Short mmCIF file of N, CA and C in Angstrom, two decimals:
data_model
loop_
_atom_site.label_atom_id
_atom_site.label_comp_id
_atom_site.label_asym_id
_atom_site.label_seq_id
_atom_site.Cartn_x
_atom_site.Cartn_y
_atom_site.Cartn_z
N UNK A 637 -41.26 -44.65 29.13
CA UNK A 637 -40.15 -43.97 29.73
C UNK A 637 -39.79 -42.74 28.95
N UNK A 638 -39.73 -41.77 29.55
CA UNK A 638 -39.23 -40.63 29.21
C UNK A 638 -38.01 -39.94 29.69
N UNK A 639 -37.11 -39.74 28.87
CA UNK A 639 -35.99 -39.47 29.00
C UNK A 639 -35.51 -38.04 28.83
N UNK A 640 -34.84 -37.24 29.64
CA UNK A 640 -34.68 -35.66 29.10
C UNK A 640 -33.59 -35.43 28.55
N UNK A 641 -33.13 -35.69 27.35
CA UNK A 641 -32.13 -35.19 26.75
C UNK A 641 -31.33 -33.93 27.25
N UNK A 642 -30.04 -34.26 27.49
CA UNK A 642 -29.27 -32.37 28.00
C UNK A 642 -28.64 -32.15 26.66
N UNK A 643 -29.45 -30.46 26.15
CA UNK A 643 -29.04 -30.39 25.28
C UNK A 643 -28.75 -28.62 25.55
N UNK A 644 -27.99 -28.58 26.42
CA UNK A 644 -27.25 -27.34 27.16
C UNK A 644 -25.95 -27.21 26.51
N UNK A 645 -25.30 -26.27 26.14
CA UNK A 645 -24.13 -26.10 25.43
C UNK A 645 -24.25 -25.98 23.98
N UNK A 646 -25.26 -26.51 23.71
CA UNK A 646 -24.88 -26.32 21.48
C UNK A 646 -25.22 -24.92 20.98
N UNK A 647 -25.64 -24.10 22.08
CA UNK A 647 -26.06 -22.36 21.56
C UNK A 647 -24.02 -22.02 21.42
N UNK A 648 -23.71 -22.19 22.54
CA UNK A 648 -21.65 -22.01 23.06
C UNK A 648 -20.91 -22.73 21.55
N UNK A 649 -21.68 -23.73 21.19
CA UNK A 649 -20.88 -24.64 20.27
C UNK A 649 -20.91 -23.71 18.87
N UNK A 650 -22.17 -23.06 18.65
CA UNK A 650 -23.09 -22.86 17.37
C UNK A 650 -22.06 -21.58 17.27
N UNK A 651 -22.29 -20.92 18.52
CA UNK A 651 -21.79 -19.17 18.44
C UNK A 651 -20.04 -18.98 18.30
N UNK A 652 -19.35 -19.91 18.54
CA UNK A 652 -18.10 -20.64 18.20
C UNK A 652 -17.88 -20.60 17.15
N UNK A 653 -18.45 -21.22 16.35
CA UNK A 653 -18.18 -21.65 14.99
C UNK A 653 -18.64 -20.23 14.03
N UNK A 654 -19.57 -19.75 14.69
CA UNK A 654 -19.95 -18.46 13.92
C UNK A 654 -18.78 -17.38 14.22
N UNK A 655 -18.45 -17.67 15.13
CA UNK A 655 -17.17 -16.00 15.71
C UNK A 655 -15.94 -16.25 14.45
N UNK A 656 -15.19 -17.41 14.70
CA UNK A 656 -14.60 -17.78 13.46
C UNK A 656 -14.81 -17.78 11.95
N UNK A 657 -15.76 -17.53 11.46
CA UNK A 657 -16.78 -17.52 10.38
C UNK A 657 -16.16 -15.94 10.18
N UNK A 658 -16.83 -15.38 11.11
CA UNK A 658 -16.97 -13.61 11.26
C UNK A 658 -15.44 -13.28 11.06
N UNK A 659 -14.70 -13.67 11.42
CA UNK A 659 -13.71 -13.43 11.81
C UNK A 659 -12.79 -13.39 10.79
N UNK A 660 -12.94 -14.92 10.04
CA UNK A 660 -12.50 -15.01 8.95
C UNK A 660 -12.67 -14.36 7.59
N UNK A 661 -14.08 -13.68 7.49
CA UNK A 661 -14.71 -12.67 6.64
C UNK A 661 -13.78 -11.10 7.07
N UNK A 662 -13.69 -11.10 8.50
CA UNK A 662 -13.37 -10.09 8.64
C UNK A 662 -11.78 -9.80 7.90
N UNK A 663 -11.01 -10.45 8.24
CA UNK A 663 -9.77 -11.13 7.71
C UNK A 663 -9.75 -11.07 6.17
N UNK A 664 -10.37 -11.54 5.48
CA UNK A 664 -10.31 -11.53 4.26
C UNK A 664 -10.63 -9.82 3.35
N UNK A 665 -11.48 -9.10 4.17
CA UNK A 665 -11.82 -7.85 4.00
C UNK A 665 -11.12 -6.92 3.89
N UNK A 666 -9.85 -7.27 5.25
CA UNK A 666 -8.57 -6.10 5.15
C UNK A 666 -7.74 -6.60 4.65
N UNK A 667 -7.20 -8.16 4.09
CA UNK A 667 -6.17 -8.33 3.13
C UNK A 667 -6.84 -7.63 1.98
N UNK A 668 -8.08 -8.04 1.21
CA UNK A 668 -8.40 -7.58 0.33
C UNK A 668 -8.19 -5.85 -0.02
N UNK A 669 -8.67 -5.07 1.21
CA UNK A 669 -8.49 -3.50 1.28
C UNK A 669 -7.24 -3.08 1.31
N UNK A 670 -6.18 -4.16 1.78
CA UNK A 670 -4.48 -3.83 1.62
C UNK A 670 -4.19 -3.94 -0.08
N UNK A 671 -4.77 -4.97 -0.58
CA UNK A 671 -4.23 -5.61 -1.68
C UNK A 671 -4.37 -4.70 -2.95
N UNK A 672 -5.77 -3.33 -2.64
CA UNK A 672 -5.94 -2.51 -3.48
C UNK A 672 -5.48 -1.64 -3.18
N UNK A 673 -5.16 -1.18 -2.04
CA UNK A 673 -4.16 0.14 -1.44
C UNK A 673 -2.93 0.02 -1.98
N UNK A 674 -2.58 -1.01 -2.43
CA UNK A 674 -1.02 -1.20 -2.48
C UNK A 674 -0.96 -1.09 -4.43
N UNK A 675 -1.72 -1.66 -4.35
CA UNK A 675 -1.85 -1.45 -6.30
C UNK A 675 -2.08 -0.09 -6.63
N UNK A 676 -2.91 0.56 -5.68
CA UNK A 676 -2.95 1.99 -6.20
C UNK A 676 -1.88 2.92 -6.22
N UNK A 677 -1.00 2.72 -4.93
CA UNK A 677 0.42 3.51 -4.67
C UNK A 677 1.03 2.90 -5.53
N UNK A 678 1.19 1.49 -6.42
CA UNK A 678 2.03 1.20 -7.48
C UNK A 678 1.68 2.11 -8.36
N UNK A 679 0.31 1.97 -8.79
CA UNK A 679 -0.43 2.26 -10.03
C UNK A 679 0.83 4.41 -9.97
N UNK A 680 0.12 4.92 -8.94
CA UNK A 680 0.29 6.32 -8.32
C UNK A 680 2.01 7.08 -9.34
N UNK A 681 2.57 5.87 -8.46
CA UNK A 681 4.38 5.77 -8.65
C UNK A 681 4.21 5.56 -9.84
N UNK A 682 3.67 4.53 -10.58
CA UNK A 682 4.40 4.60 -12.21
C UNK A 682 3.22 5.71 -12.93
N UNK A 683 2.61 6.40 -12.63
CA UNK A 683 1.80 7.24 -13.27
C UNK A 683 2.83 8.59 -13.37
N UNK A 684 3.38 8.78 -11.70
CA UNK A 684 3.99 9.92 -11.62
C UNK A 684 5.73 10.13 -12.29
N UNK A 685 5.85 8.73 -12.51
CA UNK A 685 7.31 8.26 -13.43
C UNK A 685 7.24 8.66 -15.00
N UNK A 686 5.86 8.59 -15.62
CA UNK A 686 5.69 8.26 -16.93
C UNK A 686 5.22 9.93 -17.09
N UNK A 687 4.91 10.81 -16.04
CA UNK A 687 4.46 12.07 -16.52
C UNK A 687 6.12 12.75 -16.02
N UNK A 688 6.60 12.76 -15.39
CA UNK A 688 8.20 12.90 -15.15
C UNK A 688 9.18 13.05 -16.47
N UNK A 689 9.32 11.64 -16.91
CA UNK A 689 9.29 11.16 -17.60
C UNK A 689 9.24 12.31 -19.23
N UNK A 690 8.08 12.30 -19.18
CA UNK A 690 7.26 13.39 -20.22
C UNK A 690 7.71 14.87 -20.27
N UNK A 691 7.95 15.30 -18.96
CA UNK A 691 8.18 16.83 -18.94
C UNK A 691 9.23 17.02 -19.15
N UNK A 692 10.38 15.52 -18.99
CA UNK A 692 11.63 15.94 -19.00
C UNK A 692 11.88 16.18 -20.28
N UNK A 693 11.32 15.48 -21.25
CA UNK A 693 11.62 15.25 -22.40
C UNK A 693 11.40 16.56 -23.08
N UNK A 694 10.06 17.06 -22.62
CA UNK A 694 9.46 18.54 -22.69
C UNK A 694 10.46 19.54 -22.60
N UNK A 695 11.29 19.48 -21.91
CA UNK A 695 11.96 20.48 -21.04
C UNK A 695 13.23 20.26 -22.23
N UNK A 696 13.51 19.57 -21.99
CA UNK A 696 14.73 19.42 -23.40
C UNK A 696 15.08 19.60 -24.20
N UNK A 697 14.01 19.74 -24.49
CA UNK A 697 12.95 19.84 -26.29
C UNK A 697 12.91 21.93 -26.28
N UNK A 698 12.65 22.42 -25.37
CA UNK A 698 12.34 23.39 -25.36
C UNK A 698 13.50 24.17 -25.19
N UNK A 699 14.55 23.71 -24.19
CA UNK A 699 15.53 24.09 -23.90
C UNK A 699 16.61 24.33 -25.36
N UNK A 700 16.71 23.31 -26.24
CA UNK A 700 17.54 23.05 -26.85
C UNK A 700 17.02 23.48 -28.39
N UNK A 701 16.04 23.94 -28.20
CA UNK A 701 15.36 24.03 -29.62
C UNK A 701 15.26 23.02 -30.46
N UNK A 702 14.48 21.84 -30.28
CA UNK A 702 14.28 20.50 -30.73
C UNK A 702 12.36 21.04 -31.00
N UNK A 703 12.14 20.79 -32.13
CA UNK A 703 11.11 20.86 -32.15
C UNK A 703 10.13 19.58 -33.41
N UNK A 704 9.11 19.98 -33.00
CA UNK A 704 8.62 18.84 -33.75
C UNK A 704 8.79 18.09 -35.34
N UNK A 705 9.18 19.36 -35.99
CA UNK A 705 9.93 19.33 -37.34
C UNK A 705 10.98 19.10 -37.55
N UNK A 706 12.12 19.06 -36.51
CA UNK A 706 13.20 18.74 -36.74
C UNK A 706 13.29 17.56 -35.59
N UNK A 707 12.32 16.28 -35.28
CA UNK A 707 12.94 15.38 -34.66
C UNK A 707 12.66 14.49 -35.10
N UNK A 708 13.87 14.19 -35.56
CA UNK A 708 14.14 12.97 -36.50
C UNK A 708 15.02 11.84 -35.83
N UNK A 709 13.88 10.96 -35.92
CA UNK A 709 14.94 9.42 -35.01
C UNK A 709 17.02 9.74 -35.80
N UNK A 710 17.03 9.27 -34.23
CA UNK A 710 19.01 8.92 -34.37
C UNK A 710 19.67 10.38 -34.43
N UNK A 711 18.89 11.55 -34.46
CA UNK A 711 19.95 12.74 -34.33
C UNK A 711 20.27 12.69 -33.18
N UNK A 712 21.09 13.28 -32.90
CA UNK A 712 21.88 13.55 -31.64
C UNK A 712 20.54 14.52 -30.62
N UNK A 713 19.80 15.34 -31.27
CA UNK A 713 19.08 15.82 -30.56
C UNK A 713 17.31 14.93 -29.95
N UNK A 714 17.32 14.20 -29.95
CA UNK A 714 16.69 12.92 -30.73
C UNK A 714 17.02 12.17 -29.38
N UNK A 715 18.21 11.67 -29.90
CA UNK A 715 18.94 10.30 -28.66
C UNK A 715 19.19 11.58 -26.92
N UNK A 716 19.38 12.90 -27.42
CA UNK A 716 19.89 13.37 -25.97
C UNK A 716 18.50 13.77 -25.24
N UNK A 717 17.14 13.62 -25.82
CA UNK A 717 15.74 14.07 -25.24
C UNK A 717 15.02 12.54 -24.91
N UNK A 718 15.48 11.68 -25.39
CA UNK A 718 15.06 10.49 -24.68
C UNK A 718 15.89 10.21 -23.68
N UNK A 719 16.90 10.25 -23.39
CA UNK A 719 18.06 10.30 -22.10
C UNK A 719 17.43 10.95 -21.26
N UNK A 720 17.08 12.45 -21.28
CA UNK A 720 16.56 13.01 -20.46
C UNK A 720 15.19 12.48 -19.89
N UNK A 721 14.53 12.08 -20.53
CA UNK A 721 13.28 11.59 -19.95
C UNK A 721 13.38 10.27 -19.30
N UNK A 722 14.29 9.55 -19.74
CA UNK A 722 14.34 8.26 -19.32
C UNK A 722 15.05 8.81 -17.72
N UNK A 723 16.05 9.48 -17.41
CA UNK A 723 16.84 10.08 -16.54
C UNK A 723 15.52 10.32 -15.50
N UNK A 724 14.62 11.38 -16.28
CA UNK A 724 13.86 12.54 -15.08
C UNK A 724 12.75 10.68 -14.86
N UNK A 725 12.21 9.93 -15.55
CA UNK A 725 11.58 8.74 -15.01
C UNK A 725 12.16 7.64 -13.60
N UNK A 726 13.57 8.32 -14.35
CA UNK A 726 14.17 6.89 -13.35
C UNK A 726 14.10 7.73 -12.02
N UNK A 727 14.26 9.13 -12.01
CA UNK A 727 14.96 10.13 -10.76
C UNK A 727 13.06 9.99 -10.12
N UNK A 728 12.06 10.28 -10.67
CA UNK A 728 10.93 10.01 -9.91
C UNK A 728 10.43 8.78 -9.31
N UNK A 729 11.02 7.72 -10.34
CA UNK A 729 10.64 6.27 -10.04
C UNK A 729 11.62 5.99 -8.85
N UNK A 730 12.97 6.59 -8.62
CA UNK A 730 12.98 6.26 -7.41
C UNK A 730 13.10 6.97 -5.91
N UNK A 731 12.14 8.22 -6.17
CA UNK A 731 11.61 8.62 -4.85
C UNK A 731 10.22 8.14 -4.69
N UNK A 732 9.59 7.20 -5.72
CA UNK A 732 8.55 6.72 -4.67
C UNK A 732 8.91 5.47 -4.63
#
């Protein structure tokens, strides 16, 4: 006796399981591509805070005649050029 097995449908079953597969790769691809987009605009923002930051201090320094020979921790000229930079960091850190 010979019997014909129906074995119609397991290509529908197979290609199923593969779409989900795909799908799920696909899925994992653009969280992943978000997850570095978003670190970079962090990375971007505190790059552009810490050079902010820098010029203000620059600017202070230049303005006020503070120069490298005369900055000596705790002078007044000293404590008012870290204010400023910390100021021009915070004023960039929060426009991005």
């Amino acid at each position: 006796m010979s019997s014909k097995n129906n074995e119609s449908g397991q290509v529908m079953a197979f290609l199923a399981v593969c779409l989900v597969v795909l799908l799920g790769f696909a899925a994992l691809a653009i969280d992943g591509g978000m997850l570095f987009s978003d670190r970079r605009h962090a990375q971007n923002a505190a790059d552009a805070s810490s050079l902010a930051g820098g010029s203000g201090a620059a600017y202070y320094m230049r303005g006020y005649n503070v120069n490298y020979n005369a900055f000596i921790c705790g002078t007044s000229g000293t404590i008012n050029t870290q204010s400023a930079a910390e100021m021009a960091a915070i004023t960039q850190a929060g426009l991005n």
